[in-house]
Short mmCIF file of C-alpha atoms in Angstrom, two decimals:
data_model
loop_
_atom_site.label_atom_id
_atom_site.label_comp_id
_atom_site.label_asym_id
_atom_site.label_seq_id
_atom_site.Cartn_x
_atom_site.Cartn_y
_atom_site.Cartn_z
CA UNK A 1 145.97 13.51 283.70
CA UNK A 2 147.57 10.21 284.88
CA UNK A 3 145.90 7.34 286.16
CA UNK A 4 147.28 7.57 289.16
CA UNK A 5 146.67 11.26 289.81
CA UNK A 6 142.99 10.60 288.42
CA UNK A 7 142.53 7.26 291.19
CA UNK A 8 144.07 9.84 293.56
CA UNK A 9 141.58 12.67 293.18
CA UNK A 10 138.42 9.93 293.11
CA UNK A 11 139.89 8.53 296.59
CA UNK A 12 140.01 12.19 298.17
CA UNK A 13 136.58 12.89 296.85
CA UNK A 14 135.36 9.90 298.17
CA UNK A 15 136.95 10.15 301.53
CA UNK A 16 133.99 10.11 303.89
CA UNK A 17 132.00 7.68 302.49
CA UNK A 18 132.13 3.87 303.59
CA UNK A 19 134.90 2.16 302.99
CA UNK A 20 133.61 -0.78 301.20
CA UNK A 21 131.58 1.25 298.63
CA UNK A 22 135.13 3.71 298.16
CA UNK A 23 136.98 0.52 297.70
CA UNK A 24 134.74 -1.32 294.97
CA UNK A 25 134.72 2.15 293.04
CA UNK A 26 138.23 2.50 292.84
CA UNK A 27 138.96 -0.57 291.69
CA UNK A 28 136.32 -0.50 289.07
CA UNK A 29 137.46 2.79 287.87
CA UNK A 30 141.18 0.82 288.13
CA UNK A 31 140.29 -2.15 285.94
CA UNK A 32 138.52 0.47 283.33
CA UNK A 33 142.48 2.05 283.14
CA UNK A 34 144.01 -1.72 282.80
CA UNK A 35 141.34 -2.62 279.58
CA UNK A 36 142.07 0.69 278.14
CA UNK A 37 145.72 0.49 278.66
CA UNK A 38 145.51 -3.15 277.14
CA UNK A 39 143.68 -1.97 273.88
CA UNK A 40 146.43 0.86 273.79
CA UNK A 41 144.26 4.04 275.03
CA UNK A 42 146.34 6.66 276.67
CA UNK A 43 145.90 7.62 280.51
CA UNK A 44 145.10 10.84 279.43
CA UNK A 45 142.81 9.76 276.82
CA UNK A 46 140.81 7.31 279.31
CA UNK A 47 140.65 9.90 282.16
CA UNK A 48 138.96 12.42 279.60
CA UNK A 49 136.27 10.06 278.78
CA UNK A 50 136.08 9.05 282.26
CA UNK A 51 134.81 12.86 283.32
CA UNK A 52 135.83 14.65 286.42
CA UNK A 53 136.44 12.70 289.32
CA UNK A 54 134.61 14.89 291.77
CA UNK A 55 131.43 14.49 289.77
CA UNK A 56 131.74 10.20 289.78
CA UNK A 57 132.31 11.12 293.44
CA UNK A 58 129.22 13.37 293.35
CA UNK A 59 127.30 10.34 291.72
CA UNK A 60 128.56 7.62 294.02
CA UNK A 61 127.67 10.06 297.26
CA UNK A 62 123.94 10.14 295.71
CA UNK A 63 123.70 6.69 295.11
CA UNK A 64 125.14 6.00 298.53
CA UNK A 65 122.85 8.07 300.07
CA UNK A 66 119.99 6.39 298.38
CA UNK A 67 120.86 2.90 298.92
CA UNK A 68 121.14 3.67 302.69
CA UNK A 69 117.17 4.38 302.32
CA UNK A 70 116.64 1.46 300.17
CA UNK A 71 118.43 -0.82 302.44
CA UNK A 72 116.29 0.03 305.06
CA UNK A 73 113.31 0.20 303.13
CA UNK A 74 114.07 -4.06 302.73
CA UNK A 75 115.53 -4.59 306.25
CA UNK A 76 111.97 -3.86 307.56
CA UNK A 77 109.58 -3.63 304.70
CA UNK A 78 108.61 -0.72 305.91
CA UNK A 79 109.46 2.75 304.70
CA UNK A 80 108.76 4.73 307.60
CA UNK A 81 111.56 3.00 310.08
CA UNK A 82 115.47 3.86 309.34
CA UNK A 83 118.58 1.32 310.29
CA UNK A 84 121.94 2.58 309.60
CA UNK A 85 124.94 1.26 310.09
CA UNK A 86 128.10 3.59 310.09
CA UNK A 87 131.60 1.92 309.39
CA UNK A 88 133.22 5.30 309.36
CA UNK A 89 135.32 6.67 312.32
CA UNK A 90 132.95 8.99 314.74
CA UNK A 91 133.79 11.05 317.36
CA UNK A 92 131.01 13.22 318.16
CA UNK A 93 127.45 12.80 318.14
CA UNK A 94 124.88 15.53 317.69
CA UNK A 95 121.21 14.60 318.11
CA UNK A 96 118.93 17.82 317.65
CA UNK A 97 115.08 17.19 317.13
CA UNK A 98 111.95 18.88 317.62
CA UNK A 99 110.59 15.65 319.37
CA UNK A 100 111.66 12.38 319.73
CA UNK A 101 112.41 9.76 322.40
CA UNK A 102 116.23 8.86 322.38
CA UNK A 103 118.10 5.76 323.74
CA UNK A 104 121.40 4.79 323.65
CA UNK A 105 122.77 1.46 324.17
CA UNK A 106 126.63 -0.06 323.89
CA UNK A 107 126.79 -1.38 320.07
CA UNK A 108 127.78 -5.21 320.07
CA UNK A 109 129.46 -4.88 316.81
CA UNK A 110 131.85 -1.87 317.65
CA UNK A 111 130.06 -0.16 314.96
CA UNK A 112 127.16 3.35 315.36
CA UNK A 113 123.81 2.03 314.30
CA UNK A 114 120.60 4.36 314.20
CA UNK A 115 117.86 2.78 314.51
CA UNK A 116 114.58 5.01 314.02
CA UNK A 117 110.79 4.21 314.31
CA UNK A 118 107.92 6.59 313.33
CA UNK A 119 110.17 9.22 312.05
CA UNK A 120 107.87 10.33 309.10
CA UNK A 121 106.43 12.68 311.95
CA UNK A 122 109.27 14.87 311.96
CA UNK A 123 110.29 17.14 308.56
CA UNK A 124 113.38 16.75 306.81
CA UNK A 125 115.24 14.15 308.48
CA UNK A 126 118.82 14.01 308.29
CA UNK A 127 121.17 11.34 309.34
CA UNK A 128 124.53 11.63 308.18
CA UNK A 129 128.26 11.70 308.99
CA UNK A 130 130.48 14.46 308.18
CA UNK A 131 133.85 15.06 309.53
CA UNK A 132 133.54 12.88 312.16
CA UNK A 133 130.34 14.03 313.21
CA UNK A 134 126.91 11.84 313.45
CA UNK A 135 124.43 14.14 313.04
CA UNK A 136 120.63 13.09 313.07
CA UNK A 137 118.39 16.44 313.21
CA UNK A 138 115.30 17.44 311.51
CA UNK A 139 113.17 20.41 311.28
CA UNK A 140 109.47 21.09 312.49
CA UNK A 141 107.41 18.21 313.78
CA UNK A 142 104.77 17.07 311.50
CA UNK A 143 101.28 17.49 313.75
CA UNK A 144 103.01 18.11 317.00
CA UNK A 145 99.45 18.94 318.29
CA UNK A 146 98.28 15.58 316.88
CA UNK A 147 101.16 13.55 318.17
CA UNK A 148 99.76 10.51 320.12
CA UNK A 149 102.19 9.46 322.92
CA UNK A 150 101.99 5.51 322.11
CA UNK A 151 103.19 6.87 318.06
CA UNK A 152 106.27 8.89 319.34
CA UNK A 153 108.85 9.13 317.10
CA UNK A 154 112.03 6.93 318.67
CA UNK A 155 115.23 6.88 317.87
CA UNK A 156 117.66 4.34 319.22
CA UNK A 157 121.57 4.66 318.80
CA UNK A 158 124.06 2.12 319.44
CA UNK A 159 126.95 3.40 320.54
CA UNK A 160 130.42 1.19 320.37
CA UNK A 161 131.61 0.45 323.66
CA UNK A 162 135.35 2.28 323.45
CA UNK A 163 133.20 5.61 322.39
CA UNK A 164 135.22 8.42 324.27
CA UNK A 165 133.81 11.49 322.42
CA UNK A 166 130.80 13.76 323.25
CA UNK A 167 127.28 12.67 322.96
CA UNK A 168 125.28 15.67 322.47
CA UNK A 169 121.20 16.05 322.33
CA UNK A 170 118.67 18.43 322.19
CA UNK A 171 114.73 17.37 322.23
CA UNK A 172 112.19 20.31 321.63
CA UNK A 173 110.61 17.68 324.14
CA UNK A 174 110.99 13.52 324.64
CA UNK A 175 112.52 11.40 326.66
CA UNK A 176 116.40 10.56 326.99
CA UNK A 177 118.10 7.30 328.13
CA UNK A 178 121.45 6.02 328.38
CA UNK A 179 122.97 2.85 329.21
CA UNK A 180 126.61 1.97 329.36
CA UNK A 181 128.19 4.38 327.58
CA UNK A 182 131.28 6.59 328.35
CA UNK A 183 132.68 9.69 327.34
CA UNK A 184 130.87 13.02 327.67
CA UNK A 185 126.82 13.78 327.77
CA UNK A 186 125.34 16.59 326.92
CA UNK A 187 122.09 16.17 326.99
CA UNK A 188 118.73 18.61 327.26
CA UNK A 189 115.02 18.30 326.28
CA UNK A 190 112.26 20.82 326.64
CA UNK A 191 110.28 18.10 328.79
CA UNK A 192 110.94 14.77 329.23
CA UNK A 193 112.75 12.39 332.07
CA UNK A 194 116.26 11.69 331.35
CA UNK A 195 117.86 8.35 332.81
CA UNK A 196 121.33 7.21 332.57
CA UNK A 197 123.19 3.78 334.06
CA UNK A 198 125.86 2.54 333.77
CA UNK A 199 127.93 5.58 332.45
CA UNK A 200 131.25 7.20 333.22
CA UNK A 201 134.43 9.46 332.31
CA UNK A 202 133.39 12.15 331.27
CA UNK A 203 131.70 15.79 331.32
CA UNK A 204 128.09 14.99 332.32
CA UNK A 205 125.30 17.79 331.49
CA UNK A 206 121.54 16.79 332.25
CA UNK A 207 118.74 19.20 331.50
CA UNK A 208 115.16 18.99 331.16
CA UNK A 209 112.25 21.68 331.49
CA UNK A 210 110.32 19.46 333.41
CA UNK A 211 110.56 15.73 333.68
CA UNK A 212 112.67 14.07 336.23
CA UNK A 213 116.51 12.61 335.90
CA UNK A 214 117.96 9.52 337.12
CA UNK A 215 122.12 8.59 337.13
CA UNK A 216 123.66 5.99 337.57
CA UNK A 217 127.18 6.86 337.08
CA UNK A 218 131.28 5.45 337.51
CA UNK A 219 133.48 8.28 337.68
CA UNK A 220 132.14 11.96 336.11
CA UNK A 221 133.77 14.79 335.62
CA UNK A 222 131.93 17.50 335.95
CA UNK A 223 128.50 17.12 336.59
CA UNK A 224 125.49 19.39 336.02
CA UNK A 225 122.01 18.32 336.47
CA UNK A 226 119.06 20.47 336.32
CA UNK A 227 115.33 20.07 336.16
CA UNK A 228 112.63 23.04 335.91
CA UNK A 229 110.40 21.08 337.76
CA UNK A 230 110.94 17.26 338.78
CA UNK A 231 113.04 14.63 341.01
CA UNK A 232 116.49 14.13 340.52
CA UNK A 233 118.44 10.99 342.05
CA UNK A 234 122.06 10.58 341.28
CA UNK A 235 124.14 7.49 342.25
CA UNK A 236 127.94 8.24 341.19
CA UNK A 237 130.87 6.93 342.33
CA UNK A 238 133.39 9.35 342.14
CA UNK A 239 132.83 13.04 340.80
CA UNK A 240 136.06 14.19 340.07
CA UNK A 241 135.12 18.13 338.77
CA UNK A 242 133.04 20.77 339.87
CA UNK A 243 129.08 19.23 340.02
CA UNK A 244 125.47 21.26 340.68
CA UNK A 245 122.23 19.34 341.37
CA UNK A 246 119.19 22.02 341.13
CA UNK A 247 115.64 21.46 340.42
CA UNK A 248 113.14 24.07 340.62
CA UNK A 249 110.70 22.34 342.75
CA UNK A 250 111.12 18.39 343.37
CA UNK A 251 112.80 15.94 345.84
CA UNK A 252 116.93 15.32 345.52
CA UNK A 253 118.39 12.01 346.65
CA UNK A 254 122.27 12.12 346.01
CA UNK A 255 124.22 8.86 346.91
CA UNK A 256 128.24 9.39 346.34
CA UNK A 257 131.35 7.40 347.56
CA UNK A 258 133.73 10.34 346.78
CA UNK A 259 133.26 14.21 345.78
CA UNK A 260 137.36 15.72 344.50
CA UNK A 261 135.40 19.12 343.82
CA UNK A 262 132.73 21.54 344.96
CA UNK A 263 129.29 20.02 345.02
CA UNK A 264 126.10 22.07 345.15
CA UNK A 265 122.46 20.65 345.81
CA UNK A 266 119.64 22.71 345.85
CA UNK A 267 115.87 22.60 345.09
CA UNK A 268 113.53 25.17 344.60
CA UNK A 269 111.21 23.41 346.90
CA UNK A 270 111.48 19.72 348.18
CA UNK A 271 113.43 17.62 350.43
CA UNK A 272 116.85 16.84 349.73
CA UNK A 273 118.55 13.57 350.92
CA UNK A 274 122.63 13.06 350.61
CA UNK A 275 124.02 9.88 351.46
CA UNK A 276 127.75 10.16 351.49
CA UNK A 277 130.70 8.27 353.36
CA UNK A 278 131.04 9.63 356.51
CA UNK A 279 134.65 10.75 356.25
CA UNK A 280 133.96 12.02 352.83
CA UNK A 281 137.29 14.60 351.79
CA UNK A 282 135.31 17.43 351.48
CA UNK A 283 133.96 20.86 353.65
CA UNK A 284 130.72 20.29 354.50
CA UNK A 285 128.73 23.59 354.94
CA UNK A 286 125.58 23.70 357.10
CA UNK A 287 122.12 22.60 355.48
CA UNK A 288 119.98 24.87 354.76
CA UNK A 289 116.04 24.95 354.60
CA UNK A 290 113.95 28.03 353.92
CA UNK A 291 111.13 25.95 355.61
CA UNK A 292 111.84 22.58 356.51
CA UNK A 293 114.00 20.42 359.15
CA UNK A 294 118.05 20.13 358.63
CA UNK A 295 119.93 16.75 359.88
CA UNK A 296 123.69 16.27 359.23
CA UNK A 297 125.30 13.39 360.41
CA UNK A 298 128.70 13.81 358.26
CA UNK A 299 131.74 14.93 359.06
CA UNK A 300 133.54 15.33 356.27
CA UNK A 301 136.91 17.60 356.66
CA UNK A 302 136.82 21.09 357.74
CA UNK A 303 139.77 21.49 355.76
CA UNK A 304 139.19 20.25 352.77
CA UNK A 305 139.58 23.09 349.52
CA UNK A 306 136.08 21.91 348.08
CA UNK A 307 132.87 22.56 349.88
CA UNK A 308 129.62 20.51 349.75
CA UNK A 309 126.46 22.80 349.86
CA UNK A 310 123.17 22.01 350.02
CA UNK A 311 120.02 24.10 349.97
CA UNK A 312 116.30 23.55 349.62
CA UNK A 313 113.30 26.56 349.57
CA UNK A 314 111.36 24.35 351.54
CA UNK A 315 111.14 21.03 353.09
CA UNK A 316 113.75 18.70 355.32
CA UNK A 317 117.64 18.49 353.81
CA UNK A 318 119.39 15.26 355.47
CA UNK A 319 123.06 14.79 355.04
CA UNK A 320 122.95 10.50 356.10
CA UNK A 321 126.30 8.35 356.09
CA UNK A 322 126.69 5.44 353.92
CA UNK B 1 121.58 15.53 277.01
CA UNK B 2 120.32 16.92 280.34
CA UNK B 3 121.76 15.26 283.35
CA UNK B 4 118.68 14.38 285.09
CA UNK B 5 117.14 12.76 281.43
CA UNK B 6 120.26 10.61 281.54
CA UNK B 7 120.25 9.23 285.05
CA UNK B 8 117.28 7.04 284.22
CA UNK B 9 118.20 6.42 280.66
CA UNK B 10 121.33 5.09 281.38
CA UNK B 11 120.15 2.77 284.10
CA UNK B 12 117.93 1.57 281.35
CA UNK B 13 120.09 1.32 278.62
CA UNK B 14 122.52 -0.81 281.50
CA UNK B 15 119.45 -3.57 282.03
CA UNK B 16 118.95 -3.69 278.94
CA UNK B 17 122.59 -4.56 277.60
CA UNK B 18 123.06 -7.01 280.12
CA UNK B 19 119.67 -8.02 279.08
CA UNK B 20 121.31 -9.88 276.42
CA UNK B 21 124.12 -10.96 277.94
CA UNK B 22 126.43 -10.32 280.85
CA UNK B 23 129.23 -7.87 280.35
CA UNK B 24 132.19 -6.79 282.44
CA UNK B 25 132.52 -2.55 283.25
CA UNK B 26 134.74 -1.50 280.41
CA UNK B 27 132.69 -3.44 277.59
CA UNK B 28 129.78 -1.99 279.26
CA UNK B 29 130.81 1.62 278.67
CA UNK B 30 132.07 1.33 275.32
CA UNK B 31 129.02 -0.30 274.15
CA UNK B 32 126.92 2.76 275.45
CA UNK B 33 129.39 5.36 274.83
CA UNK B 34 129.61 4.05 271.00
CA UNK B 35 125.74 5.37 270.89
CA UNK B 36 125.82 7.72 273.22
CA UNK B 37 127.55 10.84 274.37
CA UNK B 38 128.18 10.33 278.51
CA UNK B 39 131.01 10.93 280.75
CA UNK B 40 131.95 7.14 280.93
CA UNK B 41 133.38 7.40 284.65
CA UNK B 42 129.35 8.15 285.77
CA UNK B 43 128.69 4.26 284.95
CA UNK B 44 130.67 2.84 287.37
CA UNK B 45 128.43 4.37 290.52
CA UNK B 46 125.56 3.25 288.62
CA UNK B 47 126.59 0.03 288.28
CA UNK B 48 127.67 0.08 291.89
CA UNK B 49 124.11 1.27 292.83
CA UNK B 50 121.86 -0.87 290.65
CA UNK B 51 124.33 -3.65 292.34
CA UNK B 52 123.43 -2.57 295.90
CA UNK B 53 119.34 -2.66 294.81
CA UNK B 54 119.78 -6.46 293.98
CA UNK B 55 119.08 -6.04 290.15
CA UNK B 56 122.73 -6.78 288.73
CA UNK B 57 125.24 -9.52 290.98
CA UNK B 58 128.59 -9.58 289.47
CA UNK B 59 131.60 -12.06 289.63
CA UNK B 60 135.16 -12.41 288.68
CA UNK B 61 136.08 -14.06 285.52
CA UNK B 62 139.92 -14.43 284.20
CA UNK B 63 140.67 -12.91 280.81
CA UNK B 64 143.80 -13.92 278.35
CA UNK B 65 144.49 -10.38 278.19
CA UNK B 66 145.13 -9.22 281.72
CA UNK B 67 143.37 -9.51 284.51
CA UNK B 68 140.92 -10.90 285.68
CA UNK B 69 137.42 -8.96 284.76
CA UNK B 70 134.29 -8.07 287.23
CA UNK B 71 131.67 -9.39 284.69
CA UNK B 72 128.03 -7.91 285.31
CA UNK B 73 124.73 -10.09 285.29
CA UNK B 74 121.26 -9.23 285.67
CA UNK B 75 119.10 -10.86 288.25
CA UNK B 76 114.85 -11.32 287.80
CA UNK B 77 114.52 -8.13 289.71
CA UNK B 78 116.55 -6.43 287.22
CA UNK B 79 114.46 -8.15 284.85
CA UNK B 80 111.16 -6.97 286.41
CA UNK B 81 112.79 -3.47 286.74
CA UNK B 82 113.97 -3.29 283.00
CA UNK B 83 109.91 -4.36 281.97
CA UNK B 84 108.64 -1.30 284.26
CA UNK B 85 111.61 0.69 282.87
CA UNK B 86 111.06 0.08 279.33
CA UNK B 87 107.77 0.85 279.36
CA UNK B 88 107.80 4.34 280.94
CA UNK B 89 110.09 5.20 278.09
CA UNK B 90 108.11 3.93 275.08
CA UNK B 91 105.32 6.01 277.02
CA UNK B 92 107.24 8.98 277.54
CA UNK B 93 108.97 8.92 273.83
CA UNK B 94 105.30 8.33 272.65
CA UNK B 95 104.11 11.49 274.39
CA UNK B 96 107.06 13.66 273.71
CA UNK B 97 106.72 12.82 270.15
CA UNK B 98 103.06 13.99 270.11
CA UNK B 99 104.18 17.23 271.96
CA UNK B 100 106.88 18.03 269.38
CA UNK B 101 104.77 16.82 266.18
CA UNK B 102 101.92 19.37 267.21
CA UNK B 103 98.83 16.34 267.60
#
């Protein structure tokens, strides 16, 4: 094998790790050719000694792995909190654990960080990037029975602020937060509130068992928010694609400047207030209550292709201009 | 010799050359590899490791022959890790060396 061919190999082996750590073994490996090739050792000769590339790759992904621990081990001195940076390019996040509070906040350095407190309660932690993927799951909670609420695990995740990919979580139970980030949500937790500001373009799923969700939003796409029991208020700007606001049984305040697709609000039971402009482009079909008072004082356009529908088991529905 | 028997050895056998004095990579491997049967590439993410825990620091030194060399160096907490090192071996060789002679 050539040097070349051998450098080659290493640097597809080594593609997904950082960049500094790729960089500083391939130019090791490089000046190990040069001395060789100055004592007169053959390419072919040097890469045979050398090994296999794939298994200095296999080494250097190890070692990697287990400086990330060590380096947080020293950030902190203490073992039980992770902080990770990630240099490498990420366009999808995937958050799945038994129970954890999660929070994401815009990254000042352009760069993911995860930053995770008290995660020794959960089994078999993994944090890692793969294919473009940042992944951070683990298996059974340790003591889940046991688990005080002031010793949650938390996980925080800076997210750089020209993220345009899909943030996706799912909590056996915990709360979810947001702030200033864009591209898609996905989020759902067993129980938990979920609050977002500050957030636009993009596919926006909210879903919790029981808890109650707040939004803040720019422009959405579409928009699904549902709660099995709990309040949902939604300020948005602009929803641009098809939204539905349901809660099993809990109060709905919806505030929106403009709605380009059908909207549906309904609860289970509980009052529902929509503020919207009063000219709003869209059909507005008649309130309903199973029980309760109905007020509309939009207009909105008879003729308009999308349709605005609200609903509620019981208790008032009010349709107020902004 | 088993892979995972090596991983620590090495490491050890590492400290301790540049115990002595530093060394740049390729000086490094021949030294071991002149005693010892390895793959020489698996030193280099060693190194690189050890380098990231703060017990080596390296710098760049010219050399006549070509270019310029990363030369190795060991810090105190490669020092302090060599001592702990060390002596797990002498402990475990001491204890293998019972097992095998029968006592």
């Amino acid at each position: 094998m050539t040097k070349q061919a051998f450098i080659h190999e290493l640097e597809t082996a080594l593609a997904h790790i950082q960049k500094e750590t790729r960089e500083e073994i391939i130019s090791d490996i490089s000046e190990h050719f040069s001395e060789g090739a100055t004592q007169g050792i053959s390419e072919d000769e040097i890469c045979q000694k050398l090994g296999q590339p794939s298994s200095i790759a296999a080494q250097v992904l190890e070692a990697y792995k287990e400086s990330q621990y060590s380096n947080e081990a020293k950030n902190y001195g203490n073992k039980e909190d992770i902080d990770i940076n990630f240099n490498e390019t990420i366009f999808h996040v995937d958050i799945d654990l038994p129970v954890s509070d999660v929070h994401f906040t815009p990254s000042p350095n352009g760069h993911f960080r995860v930053v995770m407190k008290r995660h020794h309660r959960l089994k078999n932690l993994d944090v890692s990037v793969k294919n473009g993927i940042l992944g951070v799951s683990a298996k059974k909670p340790f003591l889940l029975l046991h688990l005080p609420t002031k010793n949650k695990c938390e996980a925080t995740i800076y997210v750089p602020t020209g993220f345009a990919g899909e943030i996706k979580v799912k909590l056996g139970a915990g709360k979810i937060s947001a702030h200033g980030t864009h591209g898609h949500l996905n989020f759902r937790t067993g129980a938990g509130n979920i609050a977002i500001d500050e957030c636009s373009h993009g596919n926006v799923t909210l879903n919790t068992g029981a808890g109650n969700v707040d939004l803040i939003a720019g422009e959405t796409q579409e928009l699904k928010i549902n709660t099995g029991a709990g309040e949902i208020k939604a300020k948005i700007a602009k929803v641009s694609g098809e939204s539905k606001i349901s809660t099993g049984a809990g109060s709905i305040k919806v505030t929106a400047i403009d709605v380009a697709e059908n909207m549906k609000i309904s609860s289970g039971m509980g009052e529902i207030k929509v503020h919207l402009p009063r000219d709003i482009h869209c059909h507005i079909a008649t309130p309903k209550s199973g029980m309760g008072s109905v007020y509309n004082e939009i207009v909105g356009n008879p003729n308009a292709q999308h349709v605005l529908k609200t609903s509620t088991g019981m208790g008032s529905v009010q349709l107020l201009a902004l | 010799m088993s892979i995972q028997l090596k991983k620590g050895t090495l490491e050890l056998c590492v400290l301790s050359l540049l115990s002595r004095t530093d060394m740049y990579g390729f000086e490094l491997v021949g030294a071991i590899s002149a005693q010892i049967q390895i793959s020489e590439g698996t030193i280099y993410p060693l190194l690189k490791r050890i380098k990231d825990e703060g017990y080596v620091t390296t710098y760049l030194q010219e050399s006549q022959e070509g270019p310029s060399r990363k030369y190795y160096s060991i810090t105190d907490d490669g020092r302090s890790t060599l001592q702990t090192l060390e002596a797990e071996w002498h402990s475990m060789v001491t204890g293998i060396n019972k097992i095998l002679g029968g006592n």
